[in-house]
CSV table of C-alpha atoms in Angstrom, one decimal:
chain,number,residue,atom,x,y,z
A,1,UNK,CA,31.3,-17.8,50.0
A,2,UNK,CA,34.5,-18.7,51.8
A,3,UNK,CA,37.1,-16.4,50.4
A,4,UNK,CA,35.3,-13.8,48.3
A,5,UNK,CA,33.0,-10.9,49.2
A,6,UNK,CA,29.8,-11.5,47.3
A,7,UNK,CA,26.7,-9.4,46.4
A,8,UNK,CA,24.2,-12.1,46.1
A,9,UNK,CA,20.7,-12.1,44.7
A,10,UNK,CA,18.2,-13.2,45.8
A,11,UNK,CA,19.3,-12.7,49.3
A,12,UNK,CA,16.7,-15.1,50.7
A,13,UNK,CA,16.7,-18.4,48.8
A,14,UNK,CA,13.3,-19.5,47.6
A,15,UNK,CA,11.7,-23.0,48.0
A,16,UNK,CA,12.4,-25.2,45.1
A,17,UNK,CA,10.8,-28.4,43.8
A,18,UNK,CA,12.4,-31.7,42.8
A,19,UNK,CA,14.4,-31.4,39.5
A,20,UNK,CA,14.0,-27.6,39.6
A,21,UNK,CA,17.3,-25.7,39.3
A,22,UNK,CA,18.4,-23.2,41.8
A,23,UNK,CA,19.7,-20.0,40.0
A,24,UNK,CA,21.8,-17.5,41.9
A,25,UNK,CA,23.5,-14.4,40.7
A,26,UNK,CA,26.4,-12.9,42.6
A,27,UNK,CA,29.0,-10.2,42.1
A,28,UNK,CA,32.4,-11.3,43.5
A,29,UNK,CA,35.5,-9.3,44.1
A,30,UNK,CA,37.6,-12.3,43.1
A,31,UNK,CA,37.3,-15.9,41.9
A,32,UNK,CA,38.6,-17.7,44.9
A,33,UNK,CA,37.4,-20.1,47.6
A,34,UNK,CA,34.1,-22.0,47.4
A,35,UNK,CA,30.4,-21.5,47.8
A,36,UNK,CA,28.4,-23.6,50.2
A,37,UNK,CA,24.7,-24.0,49.8
A,38,UNK,CA,22.6,-25.5,52.6
A,39,UNK,CA,19.0,-26.5,52.7
A,40,UNK,CA,16.6,-29.2,53.8
A,41,UNK,CA,14.9,-32.0,51.8
A,42,UNK,CA,11.9,-32.8,53.9
A,43,UNK,CA,13.2,-33.3,57.4
A,44,UNK,CA,16.7,-34.2,56.3
A,45,UNK,CA,19.5,-31.5,56.0
A,46,UNK,CA,21.2,-31.1,52.7
A,47,UNK,CA,24.3,-29.2,51.6
A,48,UNK,CA,26.7,-28.9,48.7
A,49,UNK,CA,30.0,-27.1,48.2
A,50,UNK,CA,31.2,-25.8,44.8
A,51,UNK,CA,34.6,-24.4,44.0
A,52,UNK,CA,34.4,-20.8,42.6
A,53,UNK,CA,37.6,-21.1,40.7
A,54,UNK,CA,36.1,-23.7,38.4
A,55,UNK,CA,33.3,-21.3,37.3
A,56,UNK,CA,32.9,-21.1,33.5
A,57,UNK,CA,32.9,-17.8,31.6
A,58,UNK,CA,29.6,-16.6,30.1
A,59,UNK,CA,28.1,-13.6,28.3
A,60,UNK,CA,25.3,-11.5,29.7
A,61,UNK,CA,25.9,-12.6,33.3
A,62,UNK,CA,26.3,-9.0,34.6
A,63,UNK,CA,23.0,-8.0,33.0
A,64,UNK,CA,21.3,-11.0,34.6
A,65,UNK,CA,22.7,-10.0,38.0
A,66,UNK,CA,21.7,-6.3,37.5
A,67,UNK,CA,18.1,-7.3,36.5
A,68,UNK,CA,17.7,-9.4,39.6
A,69,UNK,CA,19.1,-6.6,41.8
A,70,UNK,CA,16.6,-4.2,40.2
A,71,UNK,CA,13.8,-6.6,40.9
A,72,UNK,CA,14.9,-6.9,44.5
A,73,UNK,CA,14.9,-3.1,44.8
A,74,UNK,CA,11.4,-2.9,43.3
A,75,UNK,CA,10.2,-5.4,45.9
A,76,UNK,CA,11.9,-3.5,48.7
A,77,UNK,CA,10.2,-0.3,47.5
A,78,UNK,CA,6.8,-2.0,47.4
A,79,UNK,CA,7.1,-3.6,50.8
A,80,UNK,CA,8.4,-0.4,52.4
A,81,UNK,CA,11.7,-2.1,53.3
A,82,UNK,CA,13.4,0.8,51.5
A,83,UNK,CA,12.3,4.3,50.8
A,84,UNK,CA,11.1,5.1,47.3
A,85,UNK,CA,13.9,7.7,46.8
A,86,UNK,CA,16.7,5.2,47.8
A,87,UNK,CA,15.1,2.4,45.8
A,88,UNK,CA,14.9,4.6,42.7
A,89,UNK,CA,18.5,5.7,43.1
A,90,UNK,CA,19.6,2.0,43.2
A,91,UNK,CA,17.5,1.1,40.2
A,92,UNK,CA,18.8,4.1,38.2
A,93,UNK,CA,22.4,3.4,39.0
A,94,UNK,CA,22.2,-0.3,38.0
A,95,UNK,CA,20.2,0.5,34.8
A,96,UNK,CA,22.6,3.1,33.6
A,97,UNK,CA,25.7,1.0,34.4
A,98,UNK,CA,24.4,-2.1,32.6
A,99,UNK,CA,22.3,-0.4,29.9
A,100,UNK,CA,18.9,-1.9,31.0
A,101,UNK,CA,15.4,-0.7,30.3
A,102,UNK,CA,13.6,-0.1,33.5
A,103,UNK,CA,10.7,1.9,34.9
A,104,UNK,CA,13.1,4.9,35.1
A,105,UNK,CA,15.3,4.4,32.0
A,106,UNK,CA,14.9,3.7,28.3
A,107,UNK,CA,17.1,3.2,25.3
A,108,UNK,CA,17.5,5.9,22.6
A,109,UNK,CA,18.7,5.1,19.1
A,110,UNK,CA,21.1,7.7,17.7
A,111,UNK,CA,21.6,7.6,13.9
A,112,UNK,CA,25.1,9.0,13.1
A,113,UNK,CA,24.7,8.6,9.3
A,114,UNK,CA,25.6,12.0,7.8
A,115,UNK,CA,22.7,13.5,5.8
A,116,UNK,CA,24.9,16.2,4.1
A,117,UNK,CA,28.1,15.3,2.2
A,118,UNK,CA,31.2,16.7,3.8
A,119,UNK,CA,32.2,20.1,2.4
A,120,UNK,CA,28.8,20.9,1.0
A,121,UNK,CA,27.7,24.4,2.1
A,122,UNK,CA,24.5,24.8,4.1
A,123,UNK,CA,21.4,26.0,2.3
A,124,UNK,CA,18.6,28.1,3.8
A,125,UNK,CA,15.1,27.4,2.5
A,126,UNK,CA,11.6,28.0,3.6
A,127,UNK,CA,9.3,25.0,3.9
A,128,UNK,CA,5.5,25.5,3.5
A,129,UNK,CA,3.6,24.5,6.6
A,130,UNK,CA,-0.1,24.6,7.5
A,131,UNK,CA,-1.2,27.2,10.0
A,132,UNK,CA,-2.6,26.0,13.3
A,133,UNK,CA,-6.3,25.4,13.6
A,134,UNK,CA,-8.3,28.6,13.9
A,135,UNK,CA,-5.6,30.9,12.4
A,136,UNK,CA,-6.4,33.2,9.5
A,137,UNK,CA,-3.8,33.6,6.8
A,138,UNK,CA,-4.9,37.1,6.0
A,139,UNK,CA,-4.6,38.3,9.6
A,140,UNK,CA,-1.2,36.8,10.1
A,141,UNK,CA,0.5,37.5,6.8
A,142,UNK,CA,-1.9,40.1,5.2
A,143,UNK,CA,-3.9,39.8,2.1
A,144,UNK,CA,-2.6,37.7,-0.8
A,145,UNK,CA,-1.5,39.9,-3.8
A,146,UNK,CA,-3.7,39.3,-6.8
A,147,UNK,CA,-1.6,38.5,-9.9
A,148,UNK,CA,-3.0,39.7,-13.3
A,149,UNK,CA,-3.9,36.8,-15.5
A,150,UNK,CA,-2.0,36.9,-18.9
A,151,UNK,CA,-4.2,36.8,-22.0
A,152,UNK,CA,-4.5,33.4,-23.6
A,153,UNK,CA,-3.5,33.3,-27.3
A,154,UNK,CA,-4.4,30.7,-29.9
A,155,UNK,CA,-3.4,30.1,-33.4
A,156,UNK,CA,-5.8,29.5,-36.3
A,157,UNK,CA,-4.7,28.5,-39.8
A,158,UNK,CA,-6.4,30.6,-42.4
A,159,UNK,CA,-7.4,29.3,-45.8
A,160,UNK,CA,-4.7,31.3,-47.5
A,161,UNK,CA,-2.0,29.8,-45.3
A,162,UNK,CA,-1.5,32.9,-43.1
A,163,UNK,CA,-1.6,32.7,-39.3
A,164,UNK,CA,-4.0,34.8,-37.3
A,165,UNK,CA,-3.7,35.5,-33.6
A,166,UNK,CA,-6.8,35.8,-31.5
A,167,UNK,CA,-6.6,37.1,-28.0
A,168,UNK,CA,-9.2,36.0,-25.6
A,169,UNK,CA,-10.6,38.7,-23.3
A,170,UNK,CA,-10.6,38.3,-19.6
A,171,UNK,CA,-14.0,38.3,-17.9
A,172,UNK,CA,-14.0,40.5,-14.8
A,173,UNK,CA,-13.8,38.6,-11.6
A,174,UNK,CA,-16.2,39.7,-8.9
A,175,UNK,CA,-14.4,40.4,-5.7
A,176,UNK,CA,-16.0,39.0,-2.5
A,177,UNK,CA,-16.2,40.9,0.7
A,178,UNK,CA,-15.3,39.2,4.0
A,179,UNK,CA,-18.0,36.8,5.3
A,180,UNK,CA,-19.7,36.4,1.8
A,181,UNK,CA,-20.4,33.0,0.2
A,182,UNK,CA,-19.7,32.5,-3.5
A,183,UNK,CA,-22.6,30.8,-5.2
A,184,UNK,CA,-22.3,29.0,-8.5
A,185,UNK,CA,-23.2,31.0,-11.6
A,186,UNK,CA,-25.9,29.0,-13.4
A,187,UNK,CA,-28.4,29.9,-16.1
A,188,UNK,CA,-32.2,29.5,-15.4
A,189,UNK,CA,-35.4,30.2,-17.3
A,190,UNK,CA,-36.6,32.7,-14.7
A,191,UNK,CA,-37.2,35.5,-17.3
A,192,UNK,CA,-39.2,33.2,-19.6
A,193,UNK,CA,-41.4,32.1,-16.7
A,194,UNK,CA,-41.9,35.8,-15.7
A,195,UNK,CA,-43.1,36.6,-19.2
A,196,UNK,CA,-45.4,33.6,-19.3
A,197,UNK,CA,-46.8,34.6,-15.9
A,198,UNK,CA,-47.6,38.1,-17.1
A,199,UNK,CA,-49.3,36.8,-20.2
A,200,UNK,CA,-51.4,34.3,-18.1
A,201,UNK,CA,-52.4,37.1,-15.7
A,202,UNK,CA,-53.4,39.4,-18.7
A,203,UNK,CA,-55.5,36.6,-20.3
A,204,UNK,CA,-57.2,35.8,-16.9
A,205,UNK,CA,-58.0,39.5,-16.5
A,206,UNK,CA,-59.5,39.7,-20.0
A,207,UNK,CA,-61.6,36.6,-19.4
A,208,UNK,CA,-62.9,38.0,-16.1
A,209,UNK,CA,-64.0,41.2,-17.7
A,210,UNK,CA,-65.6,39.3,-20.6
A,211,UNK,CA,-67.5,37.0,-18.2
A,212,UNK,CA,-68.8,40.0,-16.2
A,213,UNK,CA,-70.1,41.7,-19.4
A,214,UNK,CA,-71.9,38.5,-20.5
A,215,UNK,CA,-73.6,38.0,-17.1
A,216,UNK,CA,-74.6,41.7,-16.6
A,217,UNK,CA,-78.4,42.4,-17.1
A,218,UNK,CA,-79.4,43.7,-20.5
């Protein structure tokens, strides 16, 4: 650059092939003078001069320059050309200035939509939440109060047209102690089998006594 101070990236120009464009990103203090690019094509020297004042405006050029500077800083950090602390400071400053996601920065979306209409008073309410795994409700909040169940009433139309009210009685609920397991209440024929077993034992005993009397010597 002839008349402008430039912060160029990449600082060392790479090799390019035929019909491949050369892309440079530079931050200039002013649009003045010209830029001269020199190289070699095989064994022949090659150069071109471009006026800086004729540069066209574009969008996103600053981010492109910042991304390339961040890439240069990462390479310098990896190759030990720059200390990790200095490289991270350079990367962080460029990322924050140009709003770029890097290894050290990220974007955060902030929703500014009001969830409460303006002027509405605040309300305090308790939300039910599950206890952490392994916690016992009774040990933290105490035993749950047992609420008496109200008797259930039903209507029955009598033959004479009058209404009769029948109250259902509550069956007592057995309380469980800590550490007990509630088993289902089912009906079995255990009593009937016990009676049948006693009868069979009695008949067997009578047959045994009868057989002994029959086989005893006369």
